[in-house]
PDB file of C-alpha atoms and ligand atoms in Angstrom:
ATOM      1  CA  UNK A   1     -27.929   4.072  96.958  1.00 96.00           C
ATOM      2  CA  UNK A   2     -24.683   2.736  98.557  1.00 97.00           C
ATOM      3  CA  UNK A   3     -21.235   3.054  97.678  1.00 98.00           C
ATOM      4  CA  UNK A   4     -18.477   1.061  98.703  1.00 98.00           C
ATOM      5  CA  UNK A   5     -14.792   1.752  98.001  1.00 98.00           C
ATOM      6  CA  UNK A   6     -13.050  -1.318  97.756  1.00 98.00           C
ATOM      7  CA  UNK A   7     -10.023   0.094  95.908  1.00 98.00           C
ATOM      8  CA  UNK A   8      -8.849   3.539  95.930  1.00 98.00           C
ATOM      9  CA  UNK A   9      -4.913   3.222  94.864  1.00 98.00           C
ATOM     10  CA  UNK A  10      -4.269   4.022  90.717  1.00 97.00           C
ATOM     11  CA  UNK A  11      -1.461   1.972  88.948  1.00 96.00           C
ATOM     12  CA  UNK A  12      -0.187   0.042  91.443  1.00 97.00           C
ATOM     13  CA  UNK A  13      -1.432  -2.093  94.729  1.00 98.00           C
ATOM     14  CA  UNK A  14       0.993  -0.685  97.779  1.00 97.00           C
ATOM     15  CA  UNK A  15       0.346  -2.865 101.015  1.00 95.00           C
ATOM     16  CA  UNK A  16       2.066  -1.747 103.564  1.00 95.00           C
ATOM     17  CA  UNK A  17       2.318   0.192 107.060  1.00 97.00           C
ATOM     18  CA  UNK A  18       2.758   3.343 105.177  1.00 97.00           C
ATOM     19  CA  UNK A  19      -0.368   3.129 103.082  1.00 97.00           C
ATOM     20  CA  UNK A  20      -2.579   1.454 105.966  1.00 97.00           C
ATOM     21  CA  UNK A  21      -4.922   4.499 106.600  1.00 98.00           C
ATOM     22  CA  UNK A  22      -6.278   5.409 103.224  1.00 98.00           C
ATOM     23  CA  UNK A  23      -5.251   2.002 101.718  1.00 98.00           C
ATOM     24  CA  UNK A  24      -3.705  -0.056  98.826  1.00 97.00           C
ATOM     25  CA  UNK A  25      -6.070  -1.825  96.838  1.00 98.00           C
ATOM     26  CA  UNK A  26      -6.297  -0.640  93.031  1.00 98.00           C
ATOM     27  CA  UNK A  27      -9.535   1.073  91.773  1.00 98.00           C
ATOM     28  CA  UNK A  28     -12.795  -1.206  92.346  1.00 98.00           C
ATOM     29  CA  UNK A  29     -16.135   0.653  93.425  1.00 98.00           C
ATOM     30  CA  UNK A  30     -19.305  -1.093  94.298  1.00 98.00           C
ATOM     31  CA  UNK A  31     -22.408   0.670  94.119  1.00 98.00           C
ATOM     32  CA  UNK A  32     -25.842  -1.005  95.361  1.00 97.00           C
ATOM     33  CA  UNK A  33     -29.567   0.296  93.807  1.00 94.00           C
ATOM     34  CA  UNK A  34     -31.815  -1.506  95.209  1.00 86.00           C
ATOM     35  CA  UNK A  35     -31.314  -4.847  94.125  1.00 89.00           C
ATOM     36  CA  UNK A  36     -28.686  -4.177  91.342  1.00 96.00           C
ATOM     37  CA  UNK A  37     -25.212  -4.042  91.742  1.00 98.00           C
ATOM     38  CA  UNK A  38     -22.848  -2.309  89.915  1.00 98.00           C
ATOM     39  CA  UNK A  39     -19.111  -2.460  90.351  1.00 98.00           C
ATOM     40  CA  UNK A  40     -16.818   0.265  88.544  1.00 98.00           C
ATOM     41  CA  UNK A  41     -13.388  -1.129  87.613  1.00 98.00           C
ATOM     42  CA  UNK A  42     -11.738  -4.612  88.338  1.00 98.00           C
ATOM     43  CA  UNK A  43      -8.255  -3.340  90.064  1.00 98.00           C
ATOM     44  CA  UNK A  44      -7.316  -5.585  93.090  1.00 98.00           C
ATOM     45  CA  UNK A  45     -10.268  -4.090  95.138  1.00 98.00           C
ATOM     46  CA  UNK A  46     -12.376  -6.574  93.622  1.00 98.00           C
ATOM     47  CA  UNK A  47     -10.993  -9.431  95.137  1.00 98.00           C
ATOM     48  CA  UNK A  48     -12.258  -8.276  98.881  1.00 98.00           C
ATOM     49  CA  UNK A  49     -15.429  -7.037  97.192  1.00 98.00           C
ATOM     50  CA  UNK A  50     -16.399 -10.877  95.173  1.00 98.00           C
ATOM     51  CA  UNK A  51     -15.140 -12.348  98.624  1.00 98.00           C
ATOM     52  CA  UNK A  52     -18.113 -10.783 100.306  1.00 97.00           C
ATOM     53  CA  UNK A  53     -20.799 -10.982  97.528  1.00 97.00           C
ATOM     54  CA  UNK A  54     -19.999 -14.652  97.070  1.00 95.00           C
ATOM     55  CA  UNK A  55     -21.219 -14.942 100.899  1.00 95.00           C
ATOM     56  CA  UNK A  56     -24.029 -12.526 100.478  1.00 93.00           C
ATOM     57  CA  UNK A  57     -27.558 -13.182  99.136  1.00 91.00           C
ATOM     58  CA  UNK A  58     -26.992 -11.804  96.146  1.00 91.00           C
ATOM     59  CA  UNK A  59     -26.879 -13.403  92.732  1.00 93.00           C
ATOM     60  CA  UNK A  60     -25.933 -11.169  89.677  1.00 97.00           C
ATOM     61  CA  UNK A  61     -23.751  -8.344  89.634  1.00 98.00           C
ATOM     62  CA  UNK A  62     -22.917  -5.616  86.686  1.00 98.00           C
ATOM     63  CA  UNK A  63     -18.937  -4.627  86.055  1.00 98.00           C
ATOM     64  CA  UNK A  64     -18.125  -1.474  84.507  1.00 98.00           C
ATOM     65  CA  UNK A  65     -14.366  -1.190  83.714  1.00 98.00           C
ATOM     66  CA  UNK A  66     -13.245   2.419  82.228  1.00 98.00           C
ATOM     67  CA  UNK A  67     -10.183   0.798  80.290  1.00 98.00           C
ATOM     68  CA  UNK A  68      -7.917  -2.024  80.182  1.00 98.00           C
ATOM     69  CA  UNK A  69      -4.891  -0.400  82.340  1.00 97.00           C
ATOM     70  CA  UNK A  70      -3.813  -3.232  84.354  1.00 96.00           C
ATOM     71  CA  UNK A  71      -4.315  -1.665  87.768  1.00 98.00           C
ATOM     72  CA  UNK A  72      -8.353  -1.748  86.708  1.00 98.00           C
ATOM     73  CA  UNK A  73      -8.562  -5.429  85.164  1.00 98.00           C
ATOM     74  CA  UNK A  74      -6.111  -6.984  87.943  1.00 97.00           C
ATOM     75  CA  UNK A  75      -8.419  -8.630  90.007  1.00 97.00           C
ATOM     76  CA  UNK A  76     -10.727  -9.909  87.511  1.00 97.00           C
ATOM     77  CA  UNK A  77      -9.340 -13.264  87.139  1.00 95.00           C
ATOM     78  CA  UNK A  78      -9.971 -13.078  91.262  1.00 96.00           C
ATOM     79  CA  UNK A  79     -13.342 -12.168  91.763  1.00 97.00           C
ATOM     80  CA  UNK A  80     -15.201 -15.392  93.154  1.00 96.00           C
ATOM     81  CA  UNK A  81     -18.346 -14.676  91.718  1.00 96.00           C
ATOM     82  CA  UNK A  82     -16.717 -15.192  88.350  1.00 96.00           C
ATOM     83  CA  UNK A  83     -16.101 -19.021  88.994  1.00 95.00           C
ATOM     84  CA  UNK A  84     -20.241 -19.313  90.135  1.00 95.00           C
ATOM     85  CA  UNK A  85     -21.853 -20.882  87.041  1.00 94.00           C
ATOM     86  CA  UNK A  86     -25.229 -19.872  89.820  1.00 94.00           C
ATOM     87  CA  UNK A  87     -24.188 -16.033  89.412  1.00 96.00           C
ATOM     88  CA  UNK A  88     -24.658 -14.078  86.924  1.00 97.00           C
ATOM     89  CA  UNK A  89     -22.304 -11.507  86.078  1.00 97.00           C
ATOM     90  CA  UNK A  90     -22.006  -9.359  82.905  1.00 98.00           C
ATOM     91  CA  UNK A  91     -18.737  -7.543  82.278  1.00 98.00           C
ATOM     92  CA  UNK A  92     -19.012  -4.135  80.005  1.00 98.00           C
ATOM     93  CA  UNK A  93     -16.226  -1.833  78.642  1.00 98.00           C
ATOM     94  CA  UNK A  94     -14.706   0.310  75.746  1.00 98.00           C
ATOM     95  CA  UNK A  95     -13.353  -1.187  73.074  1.00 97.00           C
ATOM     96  CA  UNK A  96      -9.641  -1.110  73.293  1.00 97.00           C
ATOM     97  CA  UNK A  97      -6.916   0.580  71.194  1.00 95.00           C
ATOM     98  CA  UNK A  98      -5.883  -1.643  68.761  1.00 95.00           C
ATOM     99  CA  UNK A  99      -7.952  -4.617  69.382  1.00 97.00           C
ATOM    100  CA  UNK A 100     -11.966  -5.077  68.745  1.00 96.00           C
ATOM    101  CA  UNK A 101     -13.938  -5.928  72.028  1.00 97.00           C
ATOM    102  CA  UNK A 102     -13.317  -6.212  75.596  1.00 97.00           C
ATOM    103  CA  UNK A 103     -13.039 -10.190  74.960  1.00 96.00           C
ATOM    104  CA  UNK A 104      -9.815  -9.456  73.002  1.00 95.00           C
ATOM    105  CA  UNK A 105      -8.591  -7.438  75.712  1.00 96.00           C
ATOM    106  CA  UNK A 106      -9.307  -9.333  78.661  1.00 96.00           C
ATOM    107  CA  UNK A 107      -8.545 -12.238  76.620  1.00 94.00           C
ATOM    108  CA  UNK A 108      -5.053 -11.456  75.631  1.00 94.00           C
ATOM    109  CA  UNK A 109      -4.093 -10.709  79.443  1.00 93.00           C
ATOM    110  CA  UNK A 110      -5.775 -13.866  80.765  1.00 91.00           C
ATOM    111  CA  UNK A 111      -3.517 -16.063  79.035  1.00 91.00           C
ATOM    112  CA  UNK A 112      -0.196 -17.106  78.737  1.00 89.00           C
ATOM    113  CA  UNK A 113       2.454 -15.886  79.296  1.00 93.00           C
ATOM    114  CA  UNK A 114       0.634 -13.210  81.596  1.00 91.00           C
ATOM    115  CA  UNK A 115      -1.453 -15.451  83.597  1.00 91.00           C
ATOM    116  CA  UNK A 116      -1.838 -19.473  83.626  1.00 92.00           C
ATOM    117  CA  UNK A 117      -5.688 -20.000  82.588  1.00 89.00           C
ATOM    118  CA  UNK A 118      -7.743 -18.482  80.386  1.00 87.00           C
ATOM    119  CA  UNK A 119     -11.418 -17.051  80.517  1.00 87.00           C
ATOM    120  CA  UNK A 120     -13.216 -19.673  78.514  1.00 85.00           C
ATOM    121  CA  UNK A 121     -11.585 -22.617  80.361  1.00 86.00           C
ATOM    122  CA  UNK A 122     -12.991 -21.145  84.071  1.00 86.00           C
ATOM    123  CA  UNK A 123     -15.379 -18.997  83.884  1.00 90.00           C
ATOM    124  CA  UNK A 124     -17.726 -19.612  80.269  1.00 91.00           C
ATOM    125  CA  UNK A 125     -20.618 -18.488  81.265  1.00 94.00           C
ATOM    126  CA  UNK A 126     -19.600 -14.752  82.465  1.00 96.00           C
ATOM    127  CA  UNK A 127     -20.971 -12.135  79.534  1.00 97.00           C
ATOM    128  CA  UNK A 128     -18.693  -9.656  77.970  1.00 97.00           C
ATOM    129  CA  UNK A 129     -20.203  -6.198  76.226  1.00 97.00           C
ATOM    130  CA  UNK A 130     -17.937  -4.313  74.130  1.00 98.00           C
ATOM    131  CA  UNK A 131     -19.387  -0.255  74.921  1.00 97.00           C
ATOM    132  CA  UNK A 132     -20.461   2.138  72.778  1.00 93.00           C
ATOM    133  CA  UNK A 133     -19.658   5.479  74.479  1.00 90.00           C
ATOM    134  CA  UNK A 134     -22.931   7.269  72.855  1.00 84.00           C
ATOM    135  CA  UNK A 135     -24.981   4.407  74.276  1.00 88.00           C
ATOM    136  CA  UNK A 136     -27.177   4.174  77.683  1.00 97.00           C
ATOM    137  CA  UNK A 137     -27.166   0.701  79.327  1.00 98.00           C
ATOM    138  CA  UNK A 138     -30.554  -0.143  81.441  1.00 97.00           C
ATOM    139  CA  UNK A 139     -30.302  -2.118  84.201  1.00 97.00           C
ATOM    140  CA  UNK A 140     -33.323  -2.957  85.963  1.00 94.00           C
ATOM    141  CA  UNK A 141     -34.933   1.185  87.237  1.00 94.00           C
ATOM    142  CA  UNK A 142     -30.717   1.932  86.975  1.00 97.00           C
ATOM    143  CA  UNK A 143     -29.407   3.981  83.784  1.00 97.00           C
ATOM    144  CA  UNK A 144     -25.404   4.027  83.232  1.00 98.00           C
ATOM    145  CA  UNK A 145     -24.100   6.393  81.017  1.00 98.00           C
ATOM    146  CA  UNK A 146     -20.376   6.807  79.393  1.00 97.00           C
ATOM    147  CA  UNK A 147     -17.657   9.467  78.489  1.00 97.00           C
ATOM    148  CA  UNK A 148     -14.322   9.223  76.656  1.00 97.00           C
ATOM    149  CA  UNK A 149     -11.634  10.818  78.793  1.00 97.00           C
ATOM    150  CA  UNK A 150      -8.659  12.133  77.598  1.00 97.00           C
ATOM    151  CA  UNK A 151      -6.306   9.076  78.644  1.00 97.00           C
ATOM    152  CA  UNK A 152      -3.355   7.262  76.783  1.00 97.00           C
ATOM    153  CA  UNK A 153      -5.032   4.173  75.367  1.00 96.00           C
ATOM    154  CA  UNK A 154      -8.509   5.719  76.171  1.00 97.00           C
ATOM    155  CA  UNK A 155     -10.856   5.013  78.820  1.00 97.00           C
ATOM    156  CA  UNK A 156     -14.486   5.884  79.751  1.00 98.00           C
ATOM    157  CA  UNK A 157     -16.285   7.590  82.606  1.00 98.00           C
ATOM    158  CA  UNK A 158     -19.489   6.731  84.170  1.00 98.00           C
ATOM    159  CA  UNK A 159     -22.707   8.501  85.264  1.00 98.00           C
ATOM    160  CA  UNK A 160     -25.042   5.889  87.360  1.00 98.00           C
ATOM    161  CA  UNK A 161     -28.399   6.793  87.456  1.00 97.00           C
ATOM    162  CA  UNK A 162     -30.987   5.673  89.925  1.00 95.00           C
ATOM    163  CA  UNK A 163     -34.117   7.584  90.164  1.00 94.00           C
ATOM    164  CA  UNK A 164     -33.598  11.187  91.229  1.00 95.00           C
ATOM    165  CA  UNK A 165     -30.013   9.872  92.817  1.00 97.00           C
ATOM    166  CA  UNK A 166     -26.405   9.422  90.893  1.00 98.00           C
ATOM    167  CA  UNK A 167     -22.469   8.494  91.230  1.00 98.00           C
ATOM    168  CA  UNK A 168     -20.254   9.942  88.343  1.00 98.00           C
ATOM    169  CA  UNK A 169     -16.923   7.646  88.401  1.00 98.00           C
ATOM    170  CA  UNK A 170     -14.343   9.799  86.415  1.00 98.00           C
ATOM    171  CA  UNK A 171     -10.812   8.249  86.072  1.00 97.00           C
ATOM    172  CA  UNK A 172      -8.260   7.987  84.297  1.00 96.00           C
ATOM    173  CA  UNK A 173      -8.371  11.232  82.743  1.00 98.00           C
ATOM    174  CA  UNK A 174      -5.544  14.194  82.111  1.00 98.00           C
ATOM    175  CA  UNK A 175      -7.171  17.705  82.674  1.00 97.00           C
ATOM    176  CA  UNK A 176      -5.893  20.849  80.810  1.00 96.00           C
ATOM    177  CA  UNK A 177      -4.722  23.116  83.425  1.00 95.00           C
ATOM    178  CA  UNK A 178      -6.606  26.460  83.099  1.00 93.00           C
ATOM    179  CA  UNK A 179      -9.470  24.904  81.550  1.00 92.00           C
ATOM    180  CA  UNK A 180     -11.974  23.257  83.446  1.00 84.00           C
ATOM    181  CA  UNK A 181     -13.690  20.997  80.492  1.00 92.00           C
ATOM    182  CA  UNK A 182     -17.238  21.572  79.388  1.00 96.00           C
ATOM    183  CA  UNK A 183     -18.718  18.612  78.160  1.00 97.00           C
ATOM    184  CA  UNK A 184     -17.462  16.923  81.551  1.00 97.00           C
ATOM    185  CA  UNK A 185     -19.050  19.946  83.516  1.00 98.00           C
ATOM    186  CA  UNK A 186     -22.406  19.112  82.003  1.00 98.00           C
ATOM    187  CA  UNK A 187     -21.784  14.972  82.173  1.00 98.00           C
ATOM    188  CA  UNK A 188     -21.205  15.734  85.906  1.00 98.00           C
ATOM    189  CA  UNK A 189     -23.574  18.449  86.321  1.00 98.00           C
ATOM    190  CA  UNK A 190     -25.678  18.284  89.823  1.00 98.00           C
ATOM    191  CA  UNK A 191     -24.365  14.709  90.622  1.00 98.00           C
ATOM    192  CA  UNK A 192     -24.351  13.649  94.178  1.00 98.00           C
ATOM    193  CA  UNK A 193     -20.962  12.117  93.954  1.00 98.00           C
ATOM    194  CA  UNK A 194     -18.400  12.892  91.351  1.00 98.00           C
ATOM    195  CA  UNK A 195     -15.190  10.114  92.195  1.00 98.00           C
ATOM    196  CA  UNK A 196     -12.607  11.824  90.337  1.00 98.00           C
ATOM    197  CA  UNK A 197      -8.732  10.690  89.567  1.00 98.00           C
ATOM    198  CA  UNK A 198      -6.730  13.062  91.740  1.00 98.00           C
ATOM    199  CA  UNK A 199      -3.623  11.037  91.220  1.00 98.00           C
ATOM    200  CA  UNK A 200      -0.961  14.181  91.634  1.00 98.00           C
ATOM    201  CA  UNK A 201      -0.849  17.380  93.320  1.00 97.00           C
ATOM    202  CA  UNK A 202      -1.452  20.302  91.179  1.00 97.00           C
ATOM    203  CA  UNK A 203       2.356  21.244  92.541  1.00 97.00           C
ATOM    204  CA  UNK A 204       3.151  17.706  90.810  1.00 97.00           C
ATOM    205  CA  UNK A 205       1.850  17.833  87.598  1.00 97.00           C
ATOM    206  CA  UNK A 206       3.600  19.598  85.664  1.00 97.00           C
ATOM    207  CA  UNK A 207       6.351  17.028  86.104  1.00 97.00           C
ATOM    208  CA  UNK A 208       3.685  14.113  85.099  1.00 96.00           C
ATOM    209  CA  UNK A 209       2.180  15.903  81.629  1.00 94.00           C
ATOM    210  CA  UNK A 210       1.246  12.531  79.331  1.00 96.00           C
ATOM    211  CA  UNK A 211       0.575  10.144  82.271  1.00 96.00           C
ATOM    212  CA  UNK A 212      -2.830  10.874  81.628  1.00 97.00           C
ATOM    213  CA  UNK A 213      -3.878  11.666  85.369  1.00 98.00           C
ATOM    214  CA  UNK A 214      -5.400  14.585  87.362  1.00 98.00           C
ATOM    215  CA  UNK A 215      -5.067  16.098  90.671  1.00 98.00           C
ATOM    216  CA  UNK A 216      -7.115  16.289  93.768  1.00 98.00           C
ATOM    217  CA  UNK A 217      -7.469  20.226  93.184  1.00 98.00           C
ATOM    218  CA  UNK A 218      -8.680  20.084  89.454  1.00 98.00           C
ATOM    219  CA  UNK A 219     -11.468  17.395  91.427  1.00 98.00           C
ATOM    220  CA  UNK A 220     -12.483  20.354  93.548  1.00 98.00           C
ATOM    221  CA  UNK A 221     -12.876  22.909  90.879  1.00 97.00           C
ATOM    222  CA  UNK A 222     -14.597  20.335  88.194  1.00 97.00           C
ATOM    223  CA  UNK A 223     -16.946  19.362  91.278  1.00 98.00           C
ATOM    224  CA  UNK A 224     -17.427  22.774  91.801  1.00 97.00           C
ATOM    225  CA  UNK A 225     -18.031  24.095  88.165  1.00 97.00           C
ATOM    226  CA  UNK A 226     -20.538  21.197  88.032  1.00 98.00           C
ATOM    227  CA  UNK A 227     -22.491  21.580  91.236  1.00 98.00           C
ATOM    228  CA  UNK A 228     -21.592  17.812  92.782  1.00 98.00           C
ATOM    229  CA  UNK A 229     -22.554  17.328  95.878  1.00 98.00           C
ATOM    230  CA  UNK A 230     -19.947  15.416  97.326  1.00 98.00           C
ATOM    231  CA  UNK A 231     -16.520  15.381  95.570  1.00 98.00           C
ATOM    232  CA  UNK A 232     -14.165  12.046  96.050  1.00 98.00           C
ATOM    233  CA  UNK A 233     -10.758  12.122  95.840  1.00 98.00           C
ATOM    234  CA  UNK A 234      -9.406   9.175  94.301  1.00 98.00           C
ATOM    235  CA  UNK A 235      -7.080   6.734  92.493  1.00 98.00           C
ATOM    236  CA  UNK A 236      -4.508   7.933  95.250  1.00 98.00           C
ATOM    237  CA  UNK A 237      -0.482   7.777  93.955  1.00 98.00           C
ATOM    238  CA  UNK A 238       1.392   4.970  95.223  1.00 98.00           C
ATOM    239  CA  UNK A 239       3.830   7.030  96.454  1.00 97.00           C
ATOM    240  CA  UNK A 240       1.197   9.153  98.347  1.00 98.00           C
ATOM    241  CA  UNK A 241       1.567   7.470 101.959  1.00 98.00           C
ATOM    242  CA  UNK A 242      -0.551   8.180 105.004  1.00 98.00           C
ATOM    243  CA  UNK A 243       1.040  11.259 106.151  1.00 98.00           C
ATOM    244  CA  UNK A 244       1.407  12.614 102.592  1.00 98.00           C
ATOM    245  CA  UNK A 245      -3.102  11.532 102.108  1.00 98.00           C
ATOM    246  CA  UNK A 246      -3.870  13.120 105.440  1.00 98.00           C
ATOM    247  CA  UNK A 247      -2.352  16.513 104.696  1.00 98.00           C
ATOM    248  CA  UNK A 248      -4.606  16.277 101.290  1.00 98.00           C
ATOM    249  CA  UNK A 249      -7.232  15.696 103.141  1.00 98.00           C
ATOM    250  CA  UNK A 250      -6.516  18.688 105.377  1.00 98.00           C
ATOM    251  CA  UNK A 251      -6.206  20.662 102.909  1.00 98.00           C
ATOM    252  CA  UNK A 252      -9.154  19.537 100.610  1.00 97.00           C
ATOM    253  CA  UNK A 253     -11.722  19.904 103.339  1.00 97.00           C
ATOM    254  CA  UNK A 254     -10.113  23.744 103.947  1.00 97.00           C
ATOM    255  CA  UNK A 255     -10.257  24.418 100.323  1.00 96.00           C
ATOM    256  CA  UNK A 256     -13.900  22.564  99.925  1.00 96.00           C
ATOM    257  CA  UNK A 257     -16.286  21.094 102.520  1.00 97.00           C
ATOM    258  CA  UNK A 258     -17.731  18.525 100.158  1.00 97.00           C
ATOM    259  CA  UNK A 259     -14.358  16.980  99.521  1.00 97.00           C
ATOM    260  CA  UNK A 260     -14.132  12.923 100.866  1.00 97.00           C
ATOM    261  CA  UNK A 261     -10.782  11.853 100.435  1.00 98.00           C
ATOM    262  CA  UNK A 262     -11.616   7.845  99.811  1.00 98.00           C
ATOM    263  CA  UNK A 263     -10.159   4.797 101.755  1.00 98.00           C
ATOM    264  CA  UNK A 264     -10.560   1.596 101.316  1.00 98.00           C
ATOM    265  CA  UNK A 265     -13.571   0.086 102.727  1.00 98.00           C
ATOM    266  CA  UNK A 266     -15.051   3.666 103.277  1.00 98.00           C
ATOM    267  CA  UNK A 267     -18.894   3.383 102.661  1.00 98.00           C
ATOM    268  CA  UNK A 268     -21.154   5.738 102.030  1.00 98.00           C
ATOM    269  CA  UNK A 269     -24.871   6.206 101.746  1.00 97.00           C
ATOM    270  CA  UNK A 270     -27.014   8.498  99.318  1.00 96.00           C
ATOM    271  CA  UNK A 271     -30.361   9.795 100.216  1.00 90.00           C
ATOM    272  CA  UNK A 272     -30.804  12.645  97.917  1.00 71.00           C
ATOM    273  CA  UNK A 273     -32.133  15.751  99.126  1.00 61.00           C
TER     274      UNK A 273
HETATM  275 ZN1   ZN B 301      -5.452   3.807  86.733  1.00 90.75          ZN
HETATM  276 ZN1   ZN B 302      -5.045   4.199  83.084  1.00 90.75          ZN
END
């Protein structure tokens, strides 16, 4: 299995000398099982990430978003593939608050007065799945499970399955502090990658209650509580520039070994043990 982070940021892209290290493209992993690919989120990672499969061999592609926020459906309407009647790409999500299926939603913010085309006109043949949270999707030998998170709006978190190997992609959730959640321990449990939102600081949360984010320390002690092998820090605060993301990684690798703090265009390969 092979990940590739294409977009690390949360809410907002941030180019810029400041954020050239760890990067400023919004959330967009890809993850490769063999032949099937599976890309979590649509932020404007996805753009660099449909420029390359559009020149690879590869002809079908799976996208996972975890909710409609618009720094992790930005670079949908950007994703080359998209535009390749050839390619076949099938786009699954929750359904969103106060609308009934991920067409609605994606919909409504491909069109005017947000953005001049809409999906029908350029890209008719892409699929859309409205998700059931309680419900396993099969993709080939590849299982992806989901989890409501505690988010404003709601979103969903994702276990990827392959075989004895798996990627948990948990963001955008709000932890309680003091309480490391359960049902999320054993959704997580033994995973050899939990990518967690670690948006804040634990010294800057308090000030950020109702954003619906986490911090990189809550990623540690959730990855922790649930065994993960690897824990990756994630969906990185615009504000957070280089110097401010390499002192979290300083610390993070003090405080836990198996912490990654993610860049853009980091790759990684599982093996299992
Ligand atoms: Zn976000
Ligand atoms: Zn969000």
């Amino acid at each position: 299995m092979r990940v590739k982070f294409w977009g690390v940021r949360g809410s907002l892209p941030c180019p810029g000398t400041d954020h050239a290290v760890y990067g400023g493209n919004t959330s967009c992993v890809e993850i490769q099982c063999g032949e099937e690919t599976i890309i979590f989120d649509a932020g404007s990672g996805l753009r660099p990430c449909g420029d390359q499969l559009a020149t690879s061999n590869l002809y079908s592609a799976n996208i996972f978003l975890s909710h409609y926020h618009h720094d992790h459906i930005m670079g949908f309407p950007f994703f080359k593939p998209a535009y390749d009647s050839e390619f076949s790409l099938k786009v699954r999500g929750p359904k969103p608050q106060g609308m009934r299926s991920i067409n609605d939603a994606l919909h409504a913010y491909l069109s005017g007065p947000f953005f001049p085309v809409g999906i029908d006109q350029v890209m008719p043949h892409v699929q859309f799945e409205t998700l059931d949270p309680s419900e396993v999707t099969k993709i080939g030998d590849v299982s992806v499970s989901s989890k409501s998170l505690n988010h404003p709006g709601g979103a969903l978190g994702y276990r990827v399955q392959s075989g004895p190997l798996s990627v948990c992609y948990i963001t955008d959730l709000e932890h309680t502090p003091g309480e490391v959640d359960q049902s999320l321990i054993r959704f997580i449990r033994g995973t050899d990658l939990l990518i967690y939102d670690s948006t804040y600081t634990d010294e800057e949360f308090p000030a950020y209650c109702g954003w619906g984010h986490s911090t990189w320390q809550e990623a540690v002690r959730l990855g922790n509580a649930g065994d993960a092998k690897q824990i990756a820090i994630f969906h990185h605060d615009p504000h957070h520039n280089d110097r401010l993301m390499s002192n979290v990684e300083k610390k993070a690798k003090a405080l836990c070994s198996r912490c990654i703090v993610t860049r853009d265009g980091m790759e990684l390969t599982l093996l299992g043990t």
